[in-house]
Amino acid sequence: MPDQPTLPDPIRLPLTQLKRGDRAMVADASISAEDRAILRAMGLDETCQFTVCRVGSGGPCIIQVDATRLGLSPEFARRIMTRPCECPDATHCAVTAPESLPSGPSATDRA
Amino acid sequence: MNEPRRTDPARDAGTYPASARIAMVGNPNVGKTSLFNRLCGVRAKTANFPGSTVEARVGTCRADGREFEFVDLPGVYAIDLELPESKLCRDCLAGRLEGCMPDALLVVLDATNLARGLRLFRSIAALGRPLIVALTMTDLARKRGLSVDAQRLAVVLGVPCVEANGRSGTGIDPLLGAIAAAREATPQLLAACLAPSWIDETVTAIVGGPNTIGTDSDRLTDRLDAAFTHPILGGMLFVLAMALVFFAIFRLAEVPMTLIEDGCAWLGSTVAALLPEGALSSLVVDGIIGGVAGTIVFLPQICLLFFLLALLEDTGYLARAAFVMDRIMCRFGLPGQAFVPLLSSHACALPGIMSTRLIPDPKDRLATILVAPFMSCSARVGVYVLLVTILFPNSGFFAGLAFAGCYALGAIAALVTAAIFRKTILRGHSRPMVLELPPYRLPNVRGALLSTYDRAVVFLKNAGTVILSICVVMWWLSAYPKSEMPEAAIVLEARAVEVEALDADEADALRTEASVLTARQQQEYSFAGRLGSALQPAFAPLGLDERLTVAVMTSFLAREVFRSTMTVLVGQGDSDDDTKVADELARATRPDGTKLFDPATSAGLLVFYVLALQCLPTLAVTARETGSWKWAALQFGWMSGVAYLLAFAAREAVLFFGVS
């Protein structure tokens, strides 16, 4: 059986490295399971796209999920890895993404 | 074990009972409280349920001859989170609050963020309770170009669904009418909503798809967010906003505070004239009226603070400001939201502690409550002026510097204490600094007034129960046992009678001197005075003699008592002139001829008054807000200990440098 072609790893960037106007999805987060559950309940899970409204300059990172704006402290936003989206017209990518953030131990938990 | 009360049998019979309890659940910022205010108005009160650090509001509403009791639960993103507000919702929905099961659940969904609301709905529907849905923010959703179809949502969810707006009042009557038709989610719906695509499909069916349409309002919001959350510009705007709030509080509260003071003084003198002189008159006038007046005089400041904060919160600004202050406060283990309560404590610790309800994380809130009384409140100003004037009688510059130093010392002590507590007794994971930023909008004055009324009622209840009891006990300690009139005072009175016909002024002076001697004897003879004498050895390292110890002990009731106690104990009549009183106290001597207020003792005393918790109403409010006297005791013990140690250090430092 011929070898399957290896797909390149999707680009992953910390939330703080995105630019204003970028659309992205959450890929992973080095945060506790409790914080993960809060983010998921606030609507920020791996099934949704968000738009970056403000980032950098020492202030909070502001993103928009649907019509809701969420502000994240830069320290917290730095721990959230994102996957830039190539389908700018969609808000939810439920088909291509798992139902929720991974429930296994995060990088921080493992450390 | 007590089973929760169920009213389902009445429902099974096809009708609601005469009184039905409806629990309101929804995400934060969906307009749930506006809806509750519209339904219940002033017929609502804040309920602190036992064992819970968060609160719900309970109110009643009559419609079609039936009475509905609404419970406005705190906004939650999910009911299964390990957060206090989620736990309160779980307990209420499971009938564990006061053993009373809600008859129906009113789920409030935001049409502009239906996906998130449906996630919450899905978990609530699984509880198997009768449901009604209120769809809010439909006007905003339509502005964003979304189609909103409440009828279709009712069909999809299988429960009544009504468009309602708490701000404008539209949809309230249909909503009340729909309550009688509340029903449980069908097994088919419960099965269907578990599918991963259910939420997306439902959102598409009801509002025409996820909200991706940008508007002019989004661009304006972007600009305002950039300004309000900017580290420098945002900081300056925040300082300006707070300066305006506190200017308004001090300026506008002045007149009603004077009216309350004058009213209480009039009431005291009227009651004193009506009652025969004696223990009952003293209890009513000095203990009850005097004690409660000292607390309710702050009511105008409290009302103004909560009204202005409610307006600011409603505009959407406070959530942005929290991020600006978070950068500074997080170094001390406090969240950005702690800044407003700490700043409010400069006016009075009571509203400062009560406003910690803005802080979502319970440990952050507790830490803020515990350190808030370190901030120099307006009641301390009188003592600062007195001691600073004694310390620097001829140098306005150093007096000003010392005055500012008092404020700085209080603030530093608060922040350092917060950092210590967060690393020791309040150690643990804090909620991440992630906040929903509500849309900018004009504030709802009606909602702010209702919220202020609610806070005022809570404060007055506290003043009328716990604080009143404390005042009566403290009055008793300083009024009993009664001492005889000292012989010197009897002689002075007799001389006053002799000279009255010849020189009325001389007679008045003699009588004043006699009453000062009598008051001094009573102070020393009372339980509080005896306690002061007994504790004098403990305060000797701070340079306090018996008189100063008694003054410090009596000012644990309220620190402003220090001045009047000292003027009585040193033998001078009280006066409104600060400089005159300071001069007289500065001249007072100890039995060995040395100054009573020498620089070392005065500096130590000043530090003690900056840091000590000498305000019983503050302890009562801490106990109420934390739900336990344990925290009030810790606050009192910690602040007294820090005050004692630093006062000792300050005195020793002055002695070391040989300042005289």
Short mmCIF file of N, CA, C and O in Angstrom, two decimals, chain B residues 15-101:
data_model
loop_
_atom_site.label_atom_id
_atom_site.label_comp_id
_atom_site.label_asym_id
_atom_site.label_seq_id
_atom_site.Cartn_x
_atom_site.Cartn_y
_atom_site.Cartn_z
N THR B 15 -53.89 23.72 36.04
CA THR B 15 -53.81 25.15 36.37
C THR B 15 -52.62 25.38 37.29
O THR B 15 -52.18 24.48 37.99
N TYR B 16 -52.15 26.64 37.26
CA TYR B 16 -51.10 27.01 38.19
C TYR B 16 -51.71 27.32 39.53
O TYR B 16 -52.86 27.73 39.62
N PRO B 17 -50.96 27.17 40.59
CA PRO B 17 -51.47 27.61 41.88
C PRO B 17 -51.58 29.13 41.88
O PRO B 17 -51.08 29.79 40.99
N ALA B 18 -52.26 29.66 42.93
CA ALA B 18 -52.43 31.12 43.00
C ALA B 18 -51.09 31.83 42.99
O ALA B 18 -50.96 32.93 42.50
N SER B 19 -50.06 31.17 43.55
CA SER B 19 -48.73 31.78 43.56
C SER B 19 -47.75 30.79 42.95
O SER B 19 -47.68 29.64 43.37
N ALA B 20 -47.02 31.24 41.93
CA ALA B 20 -46.06 30.34 41.27
C ALA B 20 -44.67 30.96 41.34
O ALA B 20 -44.52 32.17 41.23
N ARG B 21 -43.69 30.11 41.53
CA ARG B 21 -42.30 30.60 41.59
C ARG B 21 -41.62 30.33 40.25
O ARG B 21 -41.57 29.18 39.80
N ILE B 22 -41.10 31.38 39.65
CA ILE B 22 -40.47 31.27 38.34
C ILE B 22 -38.99 31.65 38.49
O ILE B 22 -38.69 32.76 38.93
N ALA B 23 -38.09 30.76 38.13
CA ALA B 23 -36.66 31.07 38.19
C ALA B 23 -36.21 31.58 36.83
O ALA B 23 -36.51 30.95 35.80
N MET B 24 -35.50 32.72 36.82
CA MET B 24 -35.01 33.29 35.56
C MET B 24 -33.55 32.92 35.37
O MET B 24 -32.72 33.22 36.23
N VAL B 25 -33.24 32.27 34.25
CA VAL B 25 -31.87 31.84 33.98
C VAL B 25 -31.43 32.39 32.63
O VAL B 25 -32.23 32.48 31.70
N GLY B 26 -30.16 32.72 32.52
CA GLY B 26 -29.65 33.20 31.23
C GLY B 26 -28.18 33.53 31.32
O GLY B 26 -27.61 33.57 32.41
N ASN B 27 -27.58 33.76 30.17
CA ASN B 27 -26.17 34.20 30.13
C ASN B 27 -26.08 35.61 30.71
O ASN B 27 -27.08 36.32 30.74
N PRO B 28 -24.88 36.04 31.11
CA PRO B 28 -24.73 37.44 31.53
C PRO B 28 -24.98 38.38 30.35
O PRO B 28 -24.81 38.00 29.19
N ASN B 29 -25.42 39.58 30.66
CA ASN B 29 -25.61 40.65 29.67
C ASN B 29 -26.63 40.32 28.58
O ASN B 29 -26.50 40.76 27.44
N VAL B 30 -27.67 39.54 28.94
CA VAL B 30 -28.70 39.25 27.93
C VAL B 30 -29.97 40.07 28.19
O VAL B 30 -30.97 39.90 27.51
N GLY B 31 -29.94 40.94 29.21
CA GLY B 31 -31.12 41.75 29.53
C GLY B 31 -32.06 41.07 30.51
O GLY B 31 -33.23 41.44 30.62
N LYS B 32 -31.53 40.11 31.25
CA LYS B 32 -32.37 39.34 32.21
C LYS B 32 -32.81 40.22 33.38
O LYS B 32 -33.98 40.21 33.77
N THR B 33 -31.85 40.98 33.93
CA THR B 33 -32.20 41.82 35.09
C THR B 33 -33.12 42.97 34.69
O THR B 33 -34.01 43.34 35.44
N SER B 34 -32.95 43.50 33.46
CA SER B 34 -33.88 44.54 32.99
C SER B 34 -35.29 43.97 32.92
O SER B 34 -36.26 44.63 33.30
N LEU B 35 -35.38 42.74 32.46
CA LEU B 35 -36.68 42.07 32.36
C LEU B 35 -37.27 41.88 33.76
O LEU B 35 -38.46 42.14 34.00
N PHE B 36 -36.42 41.46 34.70
CA PHE B 36 -36.86 41.24 36.08
C PHE B 36 -37.34 42.56 36.68
O PHE B 36 -38.40 42.62 37.31
N ASN B 37 -36.56 43.64 36.46
CA ASN B 37 -36.95 44.95 37.00
C ASN B 37 -38.28 45.39 36.41
O ASN B 37 -39.10 45.98 37.10
N ARG B 38 -38.48 45.13 35.14
CA ARG B 38 -39.73 45.53 34.49
C ARG B 38 -40.89 44.72 35.08
O ARG B 38 -41.97 45.23 35.29
N LEU B 39 -40.64 43.44 35.37
CA LEU B 39 -41.71 42.59 35.90
C LEU B 39 -42.03 42.93 37.35
O LEU B 39 -43.19 42.97 37.74
N CYS B 40 -40.99 43.17 38.16
CA CYS B 40 -41.21 43.27 39.61
C CYS B 40 -41.05 44.69 40.16
O CYS B 40 -41.57 44.98 41.23
N GLY B 41 -40.31 45.56 39.48
CA GLY B 41 -40.10 46.92 39.97
C GLY B 41 -39.55 46.94 41.38
O GLY B 41 -38.60 46.23 41.69
N VAL B 42 -40.18 47.76 42.25
CA VAL B 42 -39.66 47.87 43.62
C VAL B 42 -40.13 46.72 44.51
O VAL B 42 -39.75 46.64 45.67
N ARG B 43 -40.96 45.83 43.96
CA ARG B 43 -41.41 44.70 44.77
C ARG B 43 -40.36 43.59 44.73
O ARG B 43 -40.68 42.41 44.57
N ALA B 44 -39.12 43.98 44.81
CA ALA B 44 -38.03 43.00 44.73
C ALA B 44 -37.04 43.26 45.85
O ALA B 44 -36.92 44.37 46.35
N LYS B 45 -36.36 42.23 46.23
CA LYS B 45 -35.32 42.39 47.25
C LYS B 45 -34.17 41.44 46.94
O LYS B 45 -34.36 40.43 46.25
N THR B 46 -32.99 41.81 47.45
CA THR B 46 -31.83 40.95 47.27
C THR B 46 -31.90 39.82 48.28
O THR B 46 -32.19 40.05 49.45
N ALA B 47 -31.65 38.61 47.82
CA ALA B 47 -31.70 37.46 48.73
C ALA B 47 -30.32 36.83 48.79
O ALA B 47 -29.74 36.49 47.77
N ASN B 48 -29.78 36.75 50.00
CA ASN B 48 -28.53 36.02 50.19
C ASN B 48 -28.89 34.65 50.73
O ASN B 48 -29.33 34.53 51.86
N PHE B 49 -28.72 33.66 49.91
CA PHE B 49 -29.09 32.32 50.36
C PHE B 49 -27.97 31.73 51.21
O PHE B 49 -26.80 31.96 50.92
N PRO B 50 -28.32 31.00 52.26
CA PRO B 50 -27.30 30.44 53.14
C PRO B 50 -26.28 29.62 52.36
O PRO B 50 -26.66 28.85 51.46
N GLY B 51 -25.02 29.80 52.68
CA GLY B 51 -23.97 29.00 52.05
C GLY B 51 -23.55 29.50 50.69
O GLY B 51 -22.71 28.91 50.03
N SER B 52 -24.15 30.61 50.25
CA SER B 52 -23.80 31.11 48.92
C SER B 52 -23.15 32.48 49.04
O SER B 52 -23.59 33.32 49.82
N THR B 53 -22.08 32.70 48.26
CA THR B 53 -21.42 34.00 48.30
C THR B 53 -21.96 34.93 47.22
O THR B 53 -21.61 36.08 47.17
N VAL B 54 -22.80 34.39 46.35
CA VAL B 54 -23.44 35.25 45.36
C VAL B 54 -24.91 35.40 45.72
O VAL B 54 -25.45 34.65 46.52
N GLU B 55 -25.53 36.39 45.13
CA GLU B 55 -26.90 36.67 45.53
C GLU B 55 -27.84 36.61 44.34
O GLU B 55 -27.42 36.72 43.19
N ALA B 56 -29.09 36.40 44.66
CA ALA B 56 -30.13 36.45 43.63
C ALA B 56 -31.14 37.48 44.10
O ALA B 56 -31.14 37.88 45.25
N ARG B 57 -31.98 37.94 43.19
CA ARG B 57 -33.02 38.87 43.61
C ARG B 57 -34.36 38.16 43.47
O ARG B 57 -34.57 37.38 42.54
N VAL B 58 -35.22 38.43 44.41
CA VAL B 58 -36.53 37.80 44.41
C VAL B 58 -37.57 38.91 44.39
O VAL B 58 -37.46 39.89 45.13
N GLY B 59 -38.55 38.78 43.52
CA GLY B 59 -39.59 39.81 43.44
C GLY B 59 -40.92 39.20 43.04
O GLY B 59 -40.97 38.04 42.59
N THR B 60 -41.97 39.95 43.25
CA THR B 60 -43.29 39.42 42.91
C THR B 60 -43.96 40.28 41.85
O THR B 60 -43.62 41.46 41.67
N CYS B 61 -44.91 39.67 41.18
CA CYS B 61 -45.62 40.35 40.10
C CYS B 61 -47.02 39.75 40.03
O CYS B 61 -47.17 38.53 40.09
N ARG B 62 -48.04 40.59 39.93
CA ARG B 62 -49.41 40.07 39.85
C ARG B 62 -49.91 40.21 38.41
O ARG B 62 -49.70 41.23 37.77
N ALA B 63 -50.54 39.18 37.94
CA ALA B 63 -51.12 39.23 36.60
C ALA B 63 -52.30 38.27 36.55
O ALA B 63 -52.18 37.12 37.01
N ASP B 64 -53.42 38.74 36.04
CA ASP B 64 -54.64 37.92 35.91
C ASP B 64 -55.02 37.26 37.23
O ASP B 64 -55.37 36.07 37.27
N GLY B 65 -54.90 37.99 38.32
CA GLY B 65 -55.32 37.47 39.61
C GLY B 65 -54.37 36.46 40.22
O GLY B 65 -54.65 35.89 41.28
N ARG B 66 -53.25 36.23 39.57
CA ARG B 66 -52.27 35.30 40.14
C ARG B 66 -51.02 36.06 40.55
O ARG B 66 -50.70 37.09 39.95
N GLU B 67 -50.36 35.52 41.54
CA GLU B 67 -49.11 36.17 41.94
C GLU B 67 -47.94 35.28 41.51
O GLU B 67 -47.93 34.08 41.79
N PHE B 68 -47.01 35.91 40.82
CA PHE B 68 -45.80 35.19 40.42
C PHE B 68 -44.64 35.66 41.26
O PHE B 68 -44.47 36.86 41.49
N GLU B 69 -43.84 34.72 41.73
CA GLU B 69 -42.61 35.10 42.43
C GLU B 69 -41.45 34.78 41.49
O GLU B 69 -41.23 33.62 41.13
N PHE B 70 -40.75 35.83 41.07
CA PHE B 70 -39.62 35.63 40.16
C PHE B 70 -38.31 35.61 40.94
O PHE B 70 -38.12 36.41 41.86
N VAL B 71 -37.43 34.69 40.59
CA VAL B 71 -36.10 34.64 41.17
C VAL B 71 -35.11 34.97 40.06
O VAL B 71 -34.99 34.22 39.09
N ASP B 72 -34.45 36.13 40.18
CA ASP B 72 -33.49 36.56 39.16
C ASP B 72 -32.13 35.97 39.52
O ASP B 72 -31.40 36.53 40.35
N LEU B 73 -31.81 34.85 38.92
CA LEU B 73 -30.53 34.18 39.23
C LEU B 73 -29.37 34.91 38.55
O LEU B 73 -29.58 35.57 37.53
N PRO B 74 -28.17 34.81 39.12
CA PRO B 74 -27.04 35.50 38.47
C PRO B 74 -26.80 34.93 37.06
O PRO B 74 -27.06 33.75 36.82
N GLY B 75 -26.31 35.79 36.18
CA GLY B 75 -26.03 35.34 34.81
C GLY B 75 -24.95 34.27 34.80
O GLY B 75 -23.95 34.40 35.50
N VAL B 76 -25.19 33.21 34.05
CA VAL B 76 -24.20 32.12 33.98
C VAL B 76 -23.94 31.74 32.52
O VAL B 76 -24.83 31.86 31.68
N TYR B 77 -22.73 31.28 32.26
CA TYR B 77 -22.42 30.77 30.92
C TYR B 77 -22.77 29.29 30.82
O TYR B 77 -23.03 28.79 29.74
N ALA B 78 -22.73 28.59 31.94
CA ALA B 78 -23.13 27.18 31.97
C ALA B 78 -23.48 26.86 33.42
O ALA B 78 -22.93 27.47 34.34
N ILE B 79 -24.39 25.90 33.61
CA ILE B 79 -24.78 25.61 35.00
C ILE B 79 -23.88 24.55 35.64
O ILE B 79 -23.99 24.31 36.83
N ASP B 80 -23.01 23.93 34.84
CA ASP B 80 -22.18 22.87 35.43
C ASP B 80 -20.76 23.34 35.76
O ASP B 80 -19.90 22.52 36.08
N LEU B 81 -20.50 24.65 35.70
CA LEU B 81 -19.16 25.13 36.03
C LEU B 81 -18.96 25.16 37.54
O LEU B 81 -19.93 25.29 38.30
N GLU B 82 -17.70 25.07 37.96
CA GLU B 82 -17.40 25.14 39.39
C GLU B 82 -17.23 26.60 39.81
O GLU B 82 -16.17 27.01 40.28
N LEU B 83 -18.24 27.38 39.58
CA LEU B 83 -18.23 28.79 39.95
C LEU B 83 -19.42 29.04 40.87
O LEU B 83 -20.46 28.37 40.74
N PRO B 84 -19.30 30.01 41.80
CA PRO B 84 -20.39 30.22 42.76
C PRO B 84 -21.74 30.50 42.10
O PRO B 84 -22.77 30.01 42.55
N GLU B 85 -21.73 31.29 41.01
CA GLU B 85 -23.00 31.62 40.39
C GLU B 85 -23.64 30.38 39.72
O GLU B 85 -24.86 30.21 39.74
N SER B 86 -22.78 29.51 39.16
CA SER B 86 -23.31 28.28 38.55
C SER B 86 -23.88 27.37 39.63
O SER B 86 -24.92 26.73 39.45
N LYS B 87 -23.20 27.34 40.78
CA LYS B 87 -23.66 26.47 41.88
C LYS B 87 -25.01 26.97 42.40
O LYS B 87 -25.92 26.18 42.66
N LEU B 88 -25.14 28.31 42.51
CA LEU B 88 -26.41 28.87 42.99
C LEU B 88 -27.54 28.50 42.03
O LEU B 88 -28.63 28.11 42.46
N CYS B 89 -27.25 28.57 40.73
CA CYS B 89 -28.27 28.20 39.73
C CYS B 89 -28.63 26.73 39.86
O CYS B 89 -29.82 26.36 39.86
N ARG B 90 -27.62 25.88 39.99
CA ARG B 90 -27.88 24.43 40.12
C ARG B 90 -28.77 24.17 41.34
O ARG B 90 -29.74 23.43 41.26
N ASP B 91 -28.40 24.82 42.45
CA ASP B 91 -29.16 24.61 43.69
C ASP B 91 -30.60 25.08 43.54
O ASP B 91 -31.53 24.43 43.99
N CYS B 92 -30.77 26.24 42.91
CA CYS B 92 -32.13 26.77 42.75
C CYS B 92 -32.96 25.87 41.84
O CYS B 92 -34.08 25.51 42.16
N LEU B 93 -32.35 25.48 40.71
CA LEU B 93 -33.11 24.68 39.74
C LEU B 93 -33.42 23.29 40.28
O LEU B 93 -34.39 22.66 39.86
N ALA B 94 -32.59 22.82 41.22
CA ALA B 94 -32.85 21.50 41.80
C ALA B 94 -33.71 21.60 43.05
O ALA B 94 -33.96 20.60 43.73
N GLY B 95 -34.17 22.81 43.39
CA GLY B 95 -35.05 22.97 44.55
C GLY B 95 -34.33 22.91 45.87
O GLY B 95 -34.94 22.67 46.91
N ARG B 96 -33.02 23.15 45.85
CA ARG B 96 -32.28 23.08 47.12
C ARG B 96 -32.21 24.42 47.85
O ARG B 96 -31.69 24.50 48.94
N LEU B 97 -32.70 25.50 47.23
CA LEU B 97 -32.69 26.80 47.91
C LEU B 97 -33.98 26.93 48.69
O LEU B 97 -35.06 26.91 48.13
N GLU B 98 -33.86 27.06 49.99
CA GLU B 98 -35.02 27.19 50.89
C GLU B 98 -36.00 26.04 50.67
O GLU B 98 -37.19 26.18 50.91
N GLY B 99 -35.49 24.92 50.15
CA GLY B 99 -36.34 23.74 49.96
C GLY B 99 -37.50 23.97 49.02
O GLY B 99 -38.54 23.32 49.13
N CYS B 100 -37.37 24.90 48.10
CA CYS B 100 -38.50 25.27 47.26
C CYS B 100 -38.15 25.10 45.78
O CYS B 100 -37.25 25.76 45.27
N MET B 101 -38.87 24.20 45.12
CA MET B 101 -38.62 23.93 43.70
C MET B 101 -39.35 24.97 42.84
O MET B 101 -40.53 25.23 43.07
#
